[in-house]
Coordinates of C-alpha atoms in Angstrom, one line a residue:
M1 CA 55.2 32.2 -70.6
Q2 CA 57.6 29.5 -69.1
R3 CA 55.9 30.4 -65.8
L4 CA 52.6 29.5 -67.2
F5 CA 53.7 26.4 -68.8
V6 CA 54.9 25.4 -66.1
L7 CA 51.6 26.5 -63.9
S8 CA 49.9 24.4 -66.1
I9 CA 51.9 21.0 -65.6
L10 CA 50.7 21.3 -61.8
L11 CA 47.1 22.0 -62.6
T12 CA 47.1 19.4 -64.6
N13 CA 48.7 17.2 -62.4
M14 CA 46.1 18.1 -59.5
S15 CA 43.2 17.5 -61.6
L16 CA 44.2 13.8 -62.5
H17 CA 43.0 12.8 -58.8
A18 CA 39.4 11.2 -58.8
Q19 CA 37.9 12.0 -56.0
P20 CA 37.2 8.7 -53.6
S21 CA 33.7 6.9 -54.2
I22 CA 31.3 6.0 -51.3
V23 CA 33.1 2.7 -50.6
D24 CA 36.4 4.2 -50.8
T25 CA 35.4 6.5 -47.2
L26 CA 33.8 3.9 -45.8
E27 CA 36.5 3.1 -43.2
L28 CA 36.7 6.7 -42.4
G29 CA 33.2 6.8 -41.9
H30 CA 34.0 4.8 -38.4
S31 CA 35.9 8.3 -37.2
I32 CA 32.8 10.6 -37.7
V33 CA 30.8 10.5 -35.0
M34 CA 26.8 12.1 -34.2
V35 CA 26.4 14.3 -31.3
T36 CA 23.6 14.5 -29.4
T37 CA 22.4 17.1 -27.6
D38 CA 19.7 18.1 -24.4
I39 CA 18.3 21.6 -25.4
P40 CA 16.7 23.3 -22.5
G41 CA 12.5 22.7 -23.3
G42 CA 12.7 19.2 -23.5
S43 CA 14.1 19.1 -27.6
N44 CA 17.2 17.2 -28.8
G45 CA 20.1 18.9 -30.9
R46 CA 22.6 16.9 -33.7
G47 CA 25.4 18.0 -35.1
S48 CA 28.7 15.9 -36.1
G49 CA 31.8 15.0 -34.6
V50 CA 35.2 14.1 -35.4
V51 CA 37.5 11.5 -33.9
V52 CA 40.8 13.3 -33.4
S53 CA 42.5 10.5 -30.6
P54 CA 42.0 8.1 -28.6
E55 CA 40.5 10.3 -26.0
Y56 CA 39.0 13.2 -27.9
V57 CA 36.2 14.2 -30.8
A58 CA 35.9 17.3 -32.1
T59 CA 33.0 19.4 -32.7
N60 CA 31.2 23.0 -33.6
C61 CA 31.1 24.7 -29.9
H62 CA 27.9 25.9 -31.2
V63 CA 26.5 22.0 -31.5
I64 CA 26.9 22.0 -28.1
A65 CA 26.4 25.0 -26.4
N66 CA 24.0 26.2 -23.7
S67 CA 22.5 22.5 -23.6
N68 CA 21.9 20.5 -21.0
G69 CA 24.2 17.3 -21.9
A70 CA 26.3 16.0 -24.9
N71 CA 26.9 12.8 -26.3
I72 CA 27.9 10.7 -29.4
A73 CA 26.6 7.9 -31.1
K74 CA 28.0 5.1 -33.5
F75 CA 26.6 2.2 -34.9
R76 CA 23.8 2.5 -32.0
D77 CA 26.0 2.6 -29.6
G78 CA 26.0 5.6 -27.0
Y79 CA 29.2 7.6 -24.9
Q80 CA 29.2 10.0 -22.3
P81 CA 31.9 12.6 -22.3
I82 CA 34.1 13.0 -19.3
A83 CA 35.4 16.2 -19.7
L84 CA 35.2 19.7 -21.8
K85 CA 37.6 21.7 -23.6
A86 CA 36.2 24.6 -25.8
N87 CA 37.2 27.9 -27.1
W88 CA 33.7 29.3 -28.0
K89 CA 34.7 32.5 -29.8
R90 CA 36.5 30.4 -32.5
D91 CA 34.1 27.0 -32.0
V92 CA 35.9 24.4 -31.7
C93 CA 35.2 22.0 -28.7
L94 CA 36.5 18.9 -27.7
L95 CA 34.6 16.2 -25.7
K96 CA 36.9 14.1 -24.0
F97 CA 36.1 10.5 -23.2
D98 CA 37.2 7.3 -21.9
P99 CA 39.6 5.5 -24.9
L100 CA 37.3 4.9 -27.7
P101 CA 37.2 2.2 -30.1
F102 CA 37.4 4.4 -33.0
K103 CA 40.7 5.0 -35.4
P104 CA 42.0 9.0 -35.0
L105 CA 41.9 10.7 -38.1
P106 CA 45.3 11.9 -39.0
M107 CA 45.1 15.7 -39.5
R108 CA 47.2 18.4 -41.7
D109 CA 48.0 22.1 -41.6
S110 CA 45.3 24.1 -43.3
K111 CA 48.7 26.3 -44.2
T112 CA 50.3 23.6 -46.7
L113 CA 46.4 23.2 -48.8
Q114 CA 46.3 25.2 -51.8
Y115 CA 43.7 26.4 -54.1
E116 CA 41.8 24.1 -55.9
E117 CA 42.8 21.2 -54.3
E118 CA 39.5 18.3 -54.6
V119 CA 38.4 17.7 -51.3
F120 CA 35.3 16.1 -49.7
S121 CA 33.6 16.2 -46.3
L122 CA 31.9 13.9 -44.1
S123 CA 29.4 14.8 -42.0
F124 CA 25.5 13.6 -40.6
P125 CA 23.3 16.3 -42.4
A126 CA 19.7 16.3 -41.5
A127 CA 20.4 13.6 -39.4
A128 CA 21.5 11.1 -41.9
P129 CA 21.7 7.6 -40.0
V130 CA 25.4 6.9 -41.6
P131 CA 27.8 10.1 -42.9
Q132 CA 27.2 11.6 -45.7
I133 CA 29.8 12.7 -48.4
S134 CA 30.0 16.1 -50.3
Y135 CA 32.4 16.4 -52.9
G136 CA 34.7 20.0 -54.4
N137 CA 37.8 21.8 -54.7
I138 CA 39.0 24.8 -52.0
K139 CA 37.8 27.8 -53.0
G140 CA 39.2 30.2 -51.0
I141 CA 42.5 29.9 -47.4
Y142 CA 41.7 33.1 -45.6
P143 CA 44.3 34.1 -42.5
F144 CA 43.0 34.6 -39.2
E145 CA 44.4 34.6 -36.0
G146 CA 47.8 32.9 -36.8
S147 CA 45.9 30.1 -39.2
M148 CA 43.9 29.6 -42.2
I149 CA 39.8 29.6 -42.6
V150 CA 39.3 26.9 -45.6
R151 CA 36.4 27.6 -48.4
S152 CA 35.5 25.2 -50.3
N153 CA 32.3 24.4 -52.9
A154 CA 31.6 20.7 -50.3
A155 CA 28.3 21.7 -49.7
F156 CA 26.8 21.2 -46.2
L157 CA 23.6 21.1 -45.1
M158 CA 22.2 21.4 -41.1
G159 CA 23.6 18.7 -38.6
S160 CA 26.8 19.1 -40.7
S161 CA 28.3 21.3 -38.3
G162 CA 31.3 19.5 -36.7
G163 CA 32.2 17.3 -39.6
A164 CA 35.0 16.4 -41.4
L165 CA 36.6 18.1 -44.4
F166 CA 39.4 15.7 -45.9
D167 CA 42.0 16.2 -48.8
Q168 CA 42.3 13.2 -51.3
H169 CA 45.2 11.8 -49.0
F170 CA 41.7 10.8 -46.3
N171 CA 43.2 13.8 -44.3
L172 CA 41.5 15.5 -42.2
I173 CA 41.9 19.7 -42.8
G174 CA 38.8 20.9 -41.4
L175 CA 36.0 21.1 -39.3
T176 CA 32.4 22.1 -41.5
T177 CA 31.2 24.7 -39.7
F178 CA 29.2 27.7 -41.1
K179 CA 27.8 28.9 -44.4
S180 CA 26.8 32.0 -46.2
P181 CA 22.8 32.2 -46.9
G182 CA 21.4 31.9 -50.2
H183 CA 21.3 28.9 -52.8
Q184 CA 25.0 29.9 -55.0
A185 CA 26.0 29.7 -50.6
F186 CA 30.0 29.8 -49.1
Y187 CA 31.1 27.1 -47.2
Y188 CA 33.8 27.1 -44.8
S189 CA 35.9 24.8 -42.3
L190 CA 37.7 25.7 -39.5
P191 CA 41.0 25.0 -39.3
V192 CA 42.9 21.5 -37.8
E193 CA 46.0 23.7 -36.1
W194 CA 43.0 24.9 -33.5
I195 CA 42.1 21.3 -32.6
K196 CA 45.5 20.6 -31.7
E197 CA 45.8 24.2 -30.0
L198 CA 43.1 23.3 -27.5
M199 CA 44.4 20.1 -27.2
D200 CA 46.5 21.4 -24.6
A201 CA 44.6 24.1 -23.3
P202 CA 42.6 23.6 -19.6
E203 CA 39.1 21.9 -19.2
V204 CA 36.3 24.0 -18.9
I205 CA 33.5 22.7 -16.0
S206 CA 30.2 24.0 -18.1
L207 CA 28.7 23.6 -21.6
K208 CA 26.6 27.2 -20.4
T209 CA 28.7 30.4 -22.6
N210 CA 27.7 34.2 -23.6
E211 CA 30.7 34.5 -26.0
V212 CA 29.6 34.1 -29.6
P213 CA 31.2 32.8 -32.5
F214 CA 33.7 34.9 -34.2
W215 CA 31.5 34.2 -37.9
A216 CA 28.0 35.2 -35.9
L217 CA 29.0 38.4 -34.7
P218 CA 27.6 41.4 -36.1
L219 CA 28.5 41.8 -40.0
E220 CA 30.6 44.9 -39.4
Q221 CA 32.4 43.0 -36.9
R222 CA 33.3 39.4 -38.7
P223 CA 35.9 39.4 -41.0
Y224 CA 36.5 40.9 -44.4
F225 CA 36.2 37.2 -46.7
M226 CA 32.4 37.0 -45.1
Q227 CA 31.3 40.5 -45.0
V228 CA 32.0 40.2 -48.9
V229 CA 30.1 37.4 -49.3
I230 CA 26.2 39.3 -49.1
P231 CA 27.1 42.6 -51.7
Y232 CA 28.5 39.9 -53.9
Q233 CA 25.8 37.7 -53.7
N234 CA 23.2 39.9 -54.5
G235 CA 25.1 42.1 -56.9
D236 CA 25.8 45.4 -54.9
W237 CA 28.6 46.4 -56.4
A238 CA 28.9 49.9 -54.8
S239 CA 29.3 48.4 -51.1
L240 CA 31.3 45.6 -52.3
Q241 CA 33.5 48.2 -53.6
S242 CA 34.0 49.9 -50.5
I243 CA 34.1 46.5 -48.6
A244 CA 37.2 45.2 -50.9
N245 CA 38.8 48.1 -50.5
L246 CA 39.4 48.8 -46.5
W247 CA 40.1 44.4 -47.3
V248 CA 43.1 45.6 -49.6
K249 CA 44.6 48.0 -47.7
Q250 CA 44.7 45.6 -43.9
E251 CA 45.9 43.2 -46.5
P252 CA 47.4 44.4 -49.6
S253 CA 49.1 40.4 -50.2
S254 CA 45.6 39.2 -50.3
A255 CA 44.7 38.2 -54.0
D256 CA 41.3 37.5 -52.6
A257 CA 40.8 41.0 -51.4
W258 CA 41.8 42.0 -55.0
Y259 CA 39.3 39.7 -56.3
F260 CA 36.5 40.8 -55.0
L261 CA 37.7 44.5 -55.7
G262 CA 37.9 43.8 -59.2
L263 CA 34.2 41.9 -59.4
A264 CA 32.9 45.1 -57.4
E265 CA 34.6 47.2 -60.3
E266 CA 33.6 44.8 -63.1
G267 CA 30.3 45.7 -62.2
L268 CA 30.0 49.2 -62.2
Q269 CA 31.4 48.4 -65.5
Q270 CA 35.2 50.2 -64.6
F271 CA 36.6 47.8 -66.6
A272 CA 40.4 48.8 -67.0
K273 CA 40.8 49.0 -63.2
A274 CA 38.9 46.1 -63.3
E275 CA 41.9 44.0 -65.4
Q276 CA 44.3 45.6 -63.3
D277 CA 43.1 44.4 -59.8
L278 CA 42.0 41.5 -61.2
Q279 CA 45.2 41.0 -62.9
H280 CA 47.2 41.7 -59.6
A281 CA 44.5 38.8 -58.1
Y282 CA 46.3 36.2 -59.9
D283 CA 49.8 37.5 -59.9
L284 CA 49.2 37.0 -56.5
N285 CA 47.9 33.6 -56.3
Q286 CA 48.0 32.0 -59.8
R287 CA 45.6 28.8 -58.5
D288 CA 42.5 30.8 -57.5
F289 CA 40.3 29.5 -61.1
D290 CA 37.3 32.0 -60.2
A291 CA 39.9 35.1 -60.5
M292 CA 41.6 33.8 -63.6
L293 CA 38.2 33.5 -65.1
A294 CA 37.3 37.0 -64.2
L295 CA 40.1 38.2 -65.4
S296 CA 39.7 36.7 -68.8
R297 CA 36.3 37.9 -69.0
V298 CA 37.1 41.4 -68.4
A299 CA 39.5 41.0 -71.0
L300 CA 37.3 40.4 -72.9
T301 CA 35.2 43.1 -72.9
Q302 CA 38.9 45.4 -73.6
K303 CA 39.8 43.5 -76.5
D304 CA 42.9 42.6 -74.6
V305 CA 44.2 39.6 -76.9
A306 CA 47.7 39.8 -75.2
T307 CA 46.2 39.1 -71.6
L308 CA 43.6 36.9 -73.1
E309 CA 46.6 34.5 -74.6
A310 CA 48.4 34.8 -71.3
I311 CA 46.0 33.0 -69.2
Q312 CA 44.3 30.9 -71.4
P313 CA 46.8 27.6 -70.9
A314 CA 46.0 28.1 -67.2
I315 CA 42.4 28.0 -67.3
N316 CA 42.4 25.3 -70.0
A317 CA 44.7 22.7 -67.0
I318 CA 42.0 23.4 -64.7
D319 CA 39.3 23.4 -66.7
Q320 CA 39.5 22.0 -70.7
S321 CA 36.1 23.2 -71.5
A322 CA 36.8 26.9 -70.0
G323 CA 40.4 27.0 -71.8
E324 CA 38.7 26.6 -75.3
Q325 CA 36.0 28.9 -74.9
V326 CA 38.8 31.1 -74.4
A327 CA 40.4 30.1 -77.2
Q328 CA 37.6 30.8 -79.2
Q329 CA 37.6 34.1 -77.9
I330 CA 40.7 35.2 -78.7
L331 CA 40.1 33.6 -82.2
K332 CA 37.5 35.9 -82.8
L333 CA 39.0 38.6 -81.6
K334 CA 41.7 38.2 -83.8
Q335 CA 39.6 37.7 -87.0
G336 CA 37.6 40.9 -86.0
S337 CA 40.9 42.9 -86.0

């Protein structure tokens, strides 16, 4: 219980930060640019980019790949790059310019991030004339190629590729890159470590490539944290269970793997096993609000008052409304006994 009390203090302090307003982010907007491309056939493509040094703008490679040319625009002024660095598989590209009149953004490594941190994104969705802001929280941090892919619920649209994901101290923490299909989409950002690594890489001489970003590979070749999404969204619990079992075998210390396994077992009405695996997910990551809610839901089904009482303070620290609901459920169970 002492551990839960300390956790509740940490989460309460975390939730006290107010998300910045549009006015607060005006200065940041000066470092977010629109990336435009000439596409074979005569049309134009658009995406977003982030100023990361006096000479470099980071964007997603899929924004510029196989185009006839790319440039950036800001305040109705256009700038032509003089060189390119690219990691096509990671989907991180750096456009090099003569020193730009824009302020580079400070960067914070993804390994320092925590679940449920408040974040916000800035980008040019749907060819908006000025950067648009979207608010959310960190919902997933997935180890991948020596760094972390960040999932948040700060939504973005087409045109946001290569945009910026920020923490509450206005540090760049990721490039907004891809999302899952459907209305309940998962939104993923690439780590700033990959930007830093690319700065030391050699330049490339062409925008042409046959390489496919890791997130656009055939489904079975994608990371498990991507493979679970569609079965989860479709309620295909048997498929989700199969994929999650492979995930926990590959990454037994991944709380997310155990969380999705528990969700699959809940969907298959294997409640005792679901409660066990969701408890394991929570034990591995006590900042995962989704795992807390799932565990409380299954514990309620099992009429497990002890687990509900243990998890309720942590839920309440993040969302008082959800915490009150769990408290009421505990009271009903006790009255029913």
